[in-house]
Amino acid sequence: MSADNKQETYVVYVKIRPFYDECMESLASMFEIVVFTAAEQDYADAILDVLDTEKLISKRLYRQHCINIDDKYFVKDLRIIDDRDLNNLILVDNSIISMAFNIDNGIPVAPFYRWTKNDEELLFLHSYLDELYHIEDVREHNKDKFKLKEIQDGKLQL
């Protein structure tokens, strides 16, 4: 095998956020779930293949689908999902920067680290998504709830 064909293998350990299985199963019965990550595709697929054994995720979008700003930030533009109306799309992320182009579609969540104790973020998310289920335009509801545009514009401090 030549050096050009050499493949590197990595071992990745994943700590699954509490309540992941219950929430995903329930939410998949209500919503179409698409993962939109700023991670490289190989890395993301390795993790998602472990997390999604039940095939609840209908589509995966990766770093190459993001807009790269200054080689520093990866923004997820929901307009690339051209067969869905923006009033029905939700972007859940722990980074407001990732939501910059569709800020009112965004639902911010706290980051999860392996040392996080008593994490119930997915339960809170599930409860909020239950609220949105029958809403015609999620953007209006999110705008009132999270005020992310005001935060983005520097008019409101966290």
PDB file of C-alpha atoms in Angstrom:
ATOM      1  CA  MET A   1       0.000   0.000   0.000  1.00  0.00           C
ATOM      2  CA  SER A   2       1.446   3.367  -0.942  1.00  0.00           C
ATOM      3  CA  ALA A   3       1.600   6.256   1.493  1.00  0.00           C
ATOM      4  CA  ASP A   4      -1.129   8.005  -0.512  1.00  0.00           C
ATOM      5  CA  ASN A   5      -3.604   5.191   0.165  1.00  0.00           C
ATOM      6  CA  LYS A   6      -2.860   4.956   3.863  1.00  0.00           C
ATOM      7  CA  GLN A   7      -5.956   5.373   6.023  1.00  0.00           C
ATOM      8  CA  GLU A   8      -5.802   6.506   9.589  1.00  0.00           C
ATOM      9  CA  THR A   9      -8.083   4.971  12.180  1.00  0.00           C
ATOM     10  CA  TYR A  10      -9.276   6.847  15.233  1.00  0.00           C
ATOM     11  CA  VAL A  11     -11.105   5.661  18.301  1.00  0.00           C
ATOM     12  CA  VAL A  12     -13.778   8.080  19.421  1.00  0.00           C
ATOM     13  CA  TYR A  13     -15.603   7.790  22.722  1.00  0.00           C
ATOM     14  CA  VAL A  14     -19.055   9.283  22.958  1.00  0.00           C
ATOM     15  CA  LYS A  15     -20.950  10.101  26.121  1.00  0.00           C
ATOM     16  CA  ILE A  16     -24.623  10.246  25.301  1.00  0.00           C
ATOM     17  CA  ARG A  17     -26.611  13.065  26.802  1.00  0.00           C
ATOM     18  CA  PRO A  18     -29.131  11.906  29.431  1.00  0.00           C
ATOM     19  CA  PHE A  19     -32.633  11.190  28.125  1.00  0.00           C
ATOM     20  CA  TYR A  20     -31.377  10.983  24.526  1.00  0.00           C
ATOM     21  CA  ASP A  21     -33.074   7.683  23.666  1.00  0.00           C
ATOM     22  CA  GLU A  22     -36.463   8.554  25.155  1.00  0.00           C
ATOM     23  CA  CYS A  23     -36.531  12.018  23.629  1.00  0.00           C
ATOM     24  CA  MET A  24     -35.397  10.963  20.181  1.00  0.00           C
ATOM     25  CA  GLU A  25     -37.950   8.186  19.974  1.00  0.00           C
ATOM     26  CA  SER A  26     -40.769  10.480  21.062  1.00  0.00           C
ATOM     27  CA  LEU A  27     -39.700  13.428  18.900  1.00  0.00           C
ATOM     28  CA  ALA A  28     -39.237  11.245  15.824  1.00  0.00           C
ATOM     29  CA  SER A  29     -42.919  10.328  16.071  1.00  0.00           C
ATOM     30  CA  MET A  30     -43.800  14.051  15.890  1.00  0.00           C
ATOM     31  CA  PHE A  31     -41.102  15.600  13.682  1.00  0.00           C
ATOM     32  CA  GLU A  32     -38.778  14.800  10.831  1.00  0.00           C
ATOM     33  CA  ILE A  33     -35.312  14.848  12.397  1.00  0.00           C
ATOM     34  CA  VAL A  34     -32.378  16.136  10.370  1.00  0.00           C
ATOM     35  CA  VAL A  35     -28.909  16.500  11.854  1.00  0.00           C
ATOM     36  CA  PHE A  36     -27.061  19.592  10.687  1.00  0.00           C
ATOM     37  CA  THR A  37     -23.571  19.623  12.140  1.00  0.00           C
ATOM     38  CA  ALA A  38     -20.457  21.701  11.578  1.00  0.00           C
ATOM     39  CA  ALA A  39     -18.401  18.542  12.059  1.00  0.00           C
ATOM     40  CA  GLU A  40     -16.519  16.829   9.247  1.00  0.00           C
ATOM     41  CA  GLN A  41     -18.659  14.148   7.615  1.00  0.00           C
ATOM     42  CA  ASP A  42     -16.487  11.121   8.493  1.00  0.00           C
ATOM     43  CA  TYR A  43     -16.366  12.098  12.154  1.00  0.00           C
ATOM     44  CA  ALA A  44     -20.078  12.954  12.332  1.00  0.00           C
ATOM     45  CA  ASP A  45     -21.112   9.743  10.585  1.00  0.00           C
ATOM     46  CA  ALA A  46     -19.063   7.642  12.991  1.00  0.00           C
ATOM     47  CA  ILE A  47     -20.888   9.206  15.933  1.00  0.00           C
ATOM     48  CA  LEU A  48     -24.332   9.297  14.330  1.00  0.00           C
ATOM     49  CA  ASP A  49     -24.065   5.639  13.317  1.00  0.00           C
ATOM     50  CA  VAL A  50     -23.697   4.802  17.027  1.00  0.00           C
ATOM     51  CA  LEU A  51     -26.416   7.210  18.169  1.00  0.00           C
ATOM     52  CA  ASP A  52     -28.992   6.437  15.485  1.00  0.00           C
ATOM     53  CA  THR A  53     -29.281   2.652  15.446  1.00  0.00           C
ATOM     54  CA  GLU A  54     -33.065   2.962  15.091  1.00  0.00           C
ATOM     55  CA  LYS A  55     -32.703   5.180  11.972  1.00  0.00           C
ATOM     56  CA  LEU A  56     -34.740   8.028  13.454  1.00  0.00           C
ATOM     57  CA  ILE A  57     -32.639  10.649  11.682  1.00  0.00           C
ATOM     58  CA  SER A  58     -33.930  11.126   8.146  1.00  0.00           C
ATOM     59  CA  LYS A  59     -31.089  13.241   6.763  1.00  0.00           C
ATOM     60  CA  ARG A  60     -27.596  14.405   7.677  1.00  0.00           C
ATOM     61  CA  LEU A  61     -25.972  17.697   6.763  1.00  0.00           C
ATOM     62  CA  TYR A  62     -22.306  18.388   7.519  1.00  0.00           C
ATOM     63  CA  ARG A  63     -19.577  21.015   7.533  1.00  0.00           C
ATOM     64  CA  GLN A  64     -19.567  21.118   3.729  1.00  0.00           C
ATOM     65  CA  HIS A  65     -23.200  22.279   3.902  1.00  0.00           C
ATOM     66  CA  CYS A  66     -22.334  25.166   6.245  1.00  0.00           C
ATOM     67  CA  ILE A  67     -21.175  28.601   5.225  1.00  0.00           C
ATOM     68  CA  ASN A  68     -17.611  29.186   6.363  1.00  0.00           C
ATOM     69  CA  ILE A  69     -17.077  32.686   7.709  1.00  0.00           C
ATOM     70  CA  ASP A  70     -13.428  33.828   7.922  1.00  0.00           C
ATOM     71  CA  ASP A  71     -12.206  30.213   8.260  1.00  0.00           C
ATOM     72  CA  LYS A  72     -13.420  30.497  11.831  1.00  0.00           C
ATOM     73  CA  TYR A  73     -17.185  30.076  12.057  1.00  0.00           C
ATOM     74  CA  PHE A  74     -19.517  27.608  10.414  1.00  0.00           C
ATOM     75  CA  VAL A  75     -23.025  28.966   9.956  1.00  0.00           C
ATOM     76  CA  LYS A  76     -25.924  26.662   9.156  1.00  0.00           C
ATOM     77  CA  ASP A  77     -28.188  28.214   6.549  1.00  0.00           C
ATOM     78  CA  LEU A  78     -31.540  26.439   6.570  1.00  0.00           C
ATOM     79  CA  ARG A  79     -32.364  27.763   3.111  1.00  0.00           C
ATOM     80  CA  ILE A  80     -30.383  24.858   1.643  1.00  0.00           C
ATOM     81  CA  ILE A  81     -33.312  22.672   2.675  1.00  0.00           C
ATOM     82  CA  ASP A  82     -35.307  23.855  -0.287  1.00  0.00           C
ATOM     83  CA  ASP A  83     -38.189  21.389  -0.045  1.00  0.00           C
ATOM     84  CA  ARG A  84     -39.375  22.748   3.317  1.00  0.00           C
ATOM     85  CA  ASP A  85     -40.799  26.091   4.390  1.00  0.00           C
ATOM     86  CA  LEU A  86     -38.695  28.056   6.897  1.00  0.00           C
ATOM     87  CA  ASN A  87     -41.731  28.608   9.101  1.00  0.00           C
ATOM     88  CA  ASN A  88     -41.618  24.879   9.923  1.00  0.00           C
ATOM     89  CA  LEU A  89     -37.862  24.424  10.399  1.00  0.00           C
ATOM     90  CA  ILE A  90     -36.148  24.427  13.763  1.00  0.00           C
ATOM     91  CA  LEU A  91     -32.409  24.633  14.340  1.00  0.00           C
ATOM     92  CA  VAL A  92     -31.315  23.349  17.743  1.00  0.00           C
ATOM     93  CA  ASP A  93     -27.754  24.331  18.591  1.00  0.00           C
ATOM     94  CA  ASN A  94     -25.526  25.329  21.467  1.00  0.00           C
ATOM     95  CA  SER A  95     -24.014  28.142  19.376  1.00  0.00           C
ATOM     96  CA  ILE A  96     -25.986  31.218  18.412  1.00  0.00           C
ATOM     97  CA  ILE A  97     -23.373  31.878  15.724  1.00  0.00           C
ATOM     98  CA  SER A  98     -24.447  28.665  13.981  1.00  0.00           C
ATOM     99  CA  MET A  99     -27.958  30.096  13.709  1.00  0.00           C
ATOM    100  CA  ALA A 100     -26.926  33.544  12.456  1.00  0.00           C
ATOM    101  CA  PHE A 101     -28.715  33.360   9.085  1.00  0.00           C
ATOM    102  CA  ASN A 102     -31.937  31.901  10.490  1.00  0.00           C
ATOM    103  CA  ILE A 103     -31.861  33.245  14.027  1.00  0.00           C
ATOM    104  CA  ASP A 104     -35.608  33.015  14.599  1.00  0.00           C
ATOM    105  CA  ASN A 105     -35.595  29.346  13.643  1.00  0.00           C
ATOM    106  CA  GLY A 106     -33.086  28.731  16.408  1.00  0.00           C
ATOM    107  CA  ILE A 107     -33.551  27.045  19.731  1.00  0.00           C
ATOM    108  CA  PRO A 108     -30.485  27.456  21.919  1.00  0.00           C
ATOM    109  CA  VAL A 109     -29.427  24.588  24.166  1.00  0.00           C
ATOM    110  CA  ALA A 110     -26.728  24.422  26.778  1.00  0.00           C
ATOM    111  CA  PRO A 111     -23.542  22.641  25.721  1.00  0.00           C
ATOM    112  CA  PHE A 112     -22.990  19.136  27.065  1.00  0.00           C
ATOM    113  CA  TYR A 113     -19.671  17.986  28.434  1.00  0.00           C
ATOM    114  CA  ARG A 114     -18.694  14.602  29.809  1.00  0.00           C
ATOM    115  CA  TRP A 115     -18.455  16.071  33.329  1.00  0.00           C
ATOM    116  CA  THR A 116     -21.918  17.685  33.196  1.00  0.00           C
ATOM    117  CA  LYS A 117     -23.987  16.448  36.129  1.00  0.00           C
ATOM    118  CA  ASN A 118     -27.775  16.153  36.322  1.00  0.00           C
ATOM    119  CA  ASP A 119     -28.274  17.325  32.738  1.00  0.00           C
ATOM    120  CA  GLU A 120     -31.958  17.655  31.808  1.00  0.00           C
ATOM    121  CA  GLU A 121     -31.529  19.818  28.718  1.00  0.00           C
ATOM    122  CA  LEU A 122     -33.203  17.286  26.410  1.00  0.00           C
ATOM    123  CA  LEU A 123     -36.248  17.158  28.686  1.00  0.00           C
ATOM    124  CA  PHE A 124     -36.530  20.955  28.479  1.00  0.00           C
ATOM    125  CA  LEU A 125     -36.078  20.801  24.704  1.00  0.00           C
ATOM    126  CA  HIS A 126     -38.725  18.110  24.366  1.00  0.00           C
ATOM    127  CA  SER A 127     -41.176  20.164  26.406  1.00  0.00           C
ATOM    128  CA  TYR A 128     -40.559  23.231  24.241  1.00  0.00           C
ATOM    129  CA  LEU A 129     -40.907  21.243  21.010  1.00  0.00           C
ATOM    130  CA  ASP A 130     -44.241  19.937  22.311  1.00  0.00           C
ATOM    131  CA  GLU A 131     -45.325  23.602  22.467  1.00  0.00           C
ATOM    132  CA  LEU A 132     -44.243  24.171  18.875  1.00  0.00           C
ATOM    133  CA  TYR A 133     -45.930  21.109  17.419  1.00  0.00           C
ATOM    134  CA  HIS A 134     -49.159  22.902  16.423  1.00  0.00           C
ATOM    135  CA  ILE A 135     -47.685  26.368  15.837  1.00  0.00           C
ATOM    136  CA  GLU A 136     -47.980  27.628  12.257  1.00  0.00           C
ATOM    137  CA  ASP A 137     -44.794  29.685  12.247  1.00  0.00           C
ATOM    138  CA  VAL A 138     -42.136  28.548  14.716  1.00  0.00           C
ATOM    139  CA  ARG A 139     -40.115  31.696  14.042  1.00  0.00           C
ATOM    140  CA  GLU A 140     -42.649  33.992  15.720  1.00  0.00           C
ATOM    141  CA  HIS A 141     -42.851  31.775  18.787  1.00  0.00           C
ATOM    142  CA  ASN A 142     -39.049  31.445  19.016  1.00  0.00           C
ATOM    143  CA  LYS A 143     -38.576  35.195  18.527  1.00  0.00           C
ATOM    144  CA  ASP A 144     -40.783  35.944  21.528  1.00  0.00           C
ATOM    145  CA  LYS A 145     -39.346  33.161  23.668  1.00  0.00           C
ATOM    146  CA  PHE A 146     -35.580  33.481  23.134  1.00  0.00           C
ATOM    147  CA  LYS A 147     -35.011  37.028  21.818  1.00  0.00           C
ATOM    148  CA  LEU A 148     -31.963  35.788  19.882  1.00  0.00           C
ATOM    149  CA  LYS A 149     -32.134  38.613  17.337  1.00  0.00           C
ATOM    150  CA  GLU A 150     -31.790  41.144  20.156  1.00  0.00           C
ATOM    151  CA  ILE A 151     -28.843  39.192  21.554  1.00  0.00           C
ATOM    152  CA  GLN A 152     -27.284  38.937  18.078  1.00  0.00           C
ATOM    153  CA  ASP A 153     -27.701  42.692  17.556  1.00  0.00           C
ATOM    154  CA  GLY A 154     -26.183  43.463  20.970  1.00  0.00           C
ATOM    155  CA  LYS A 155     -29.427  44.997  22.232  1.00  0.00           C
ATOM    156  CA  LEU A 156     -29.875  42.371  24.938  1.00  0.00           C
ATOM    157  CA  GLN A 157     -27.222  40.843  27.161  1.00  0.00           C
ATOM    158  CA  LEU A 158     -27.278  37.268  28.375  1.00  0.00           C
TER     159      LEU A 158
END
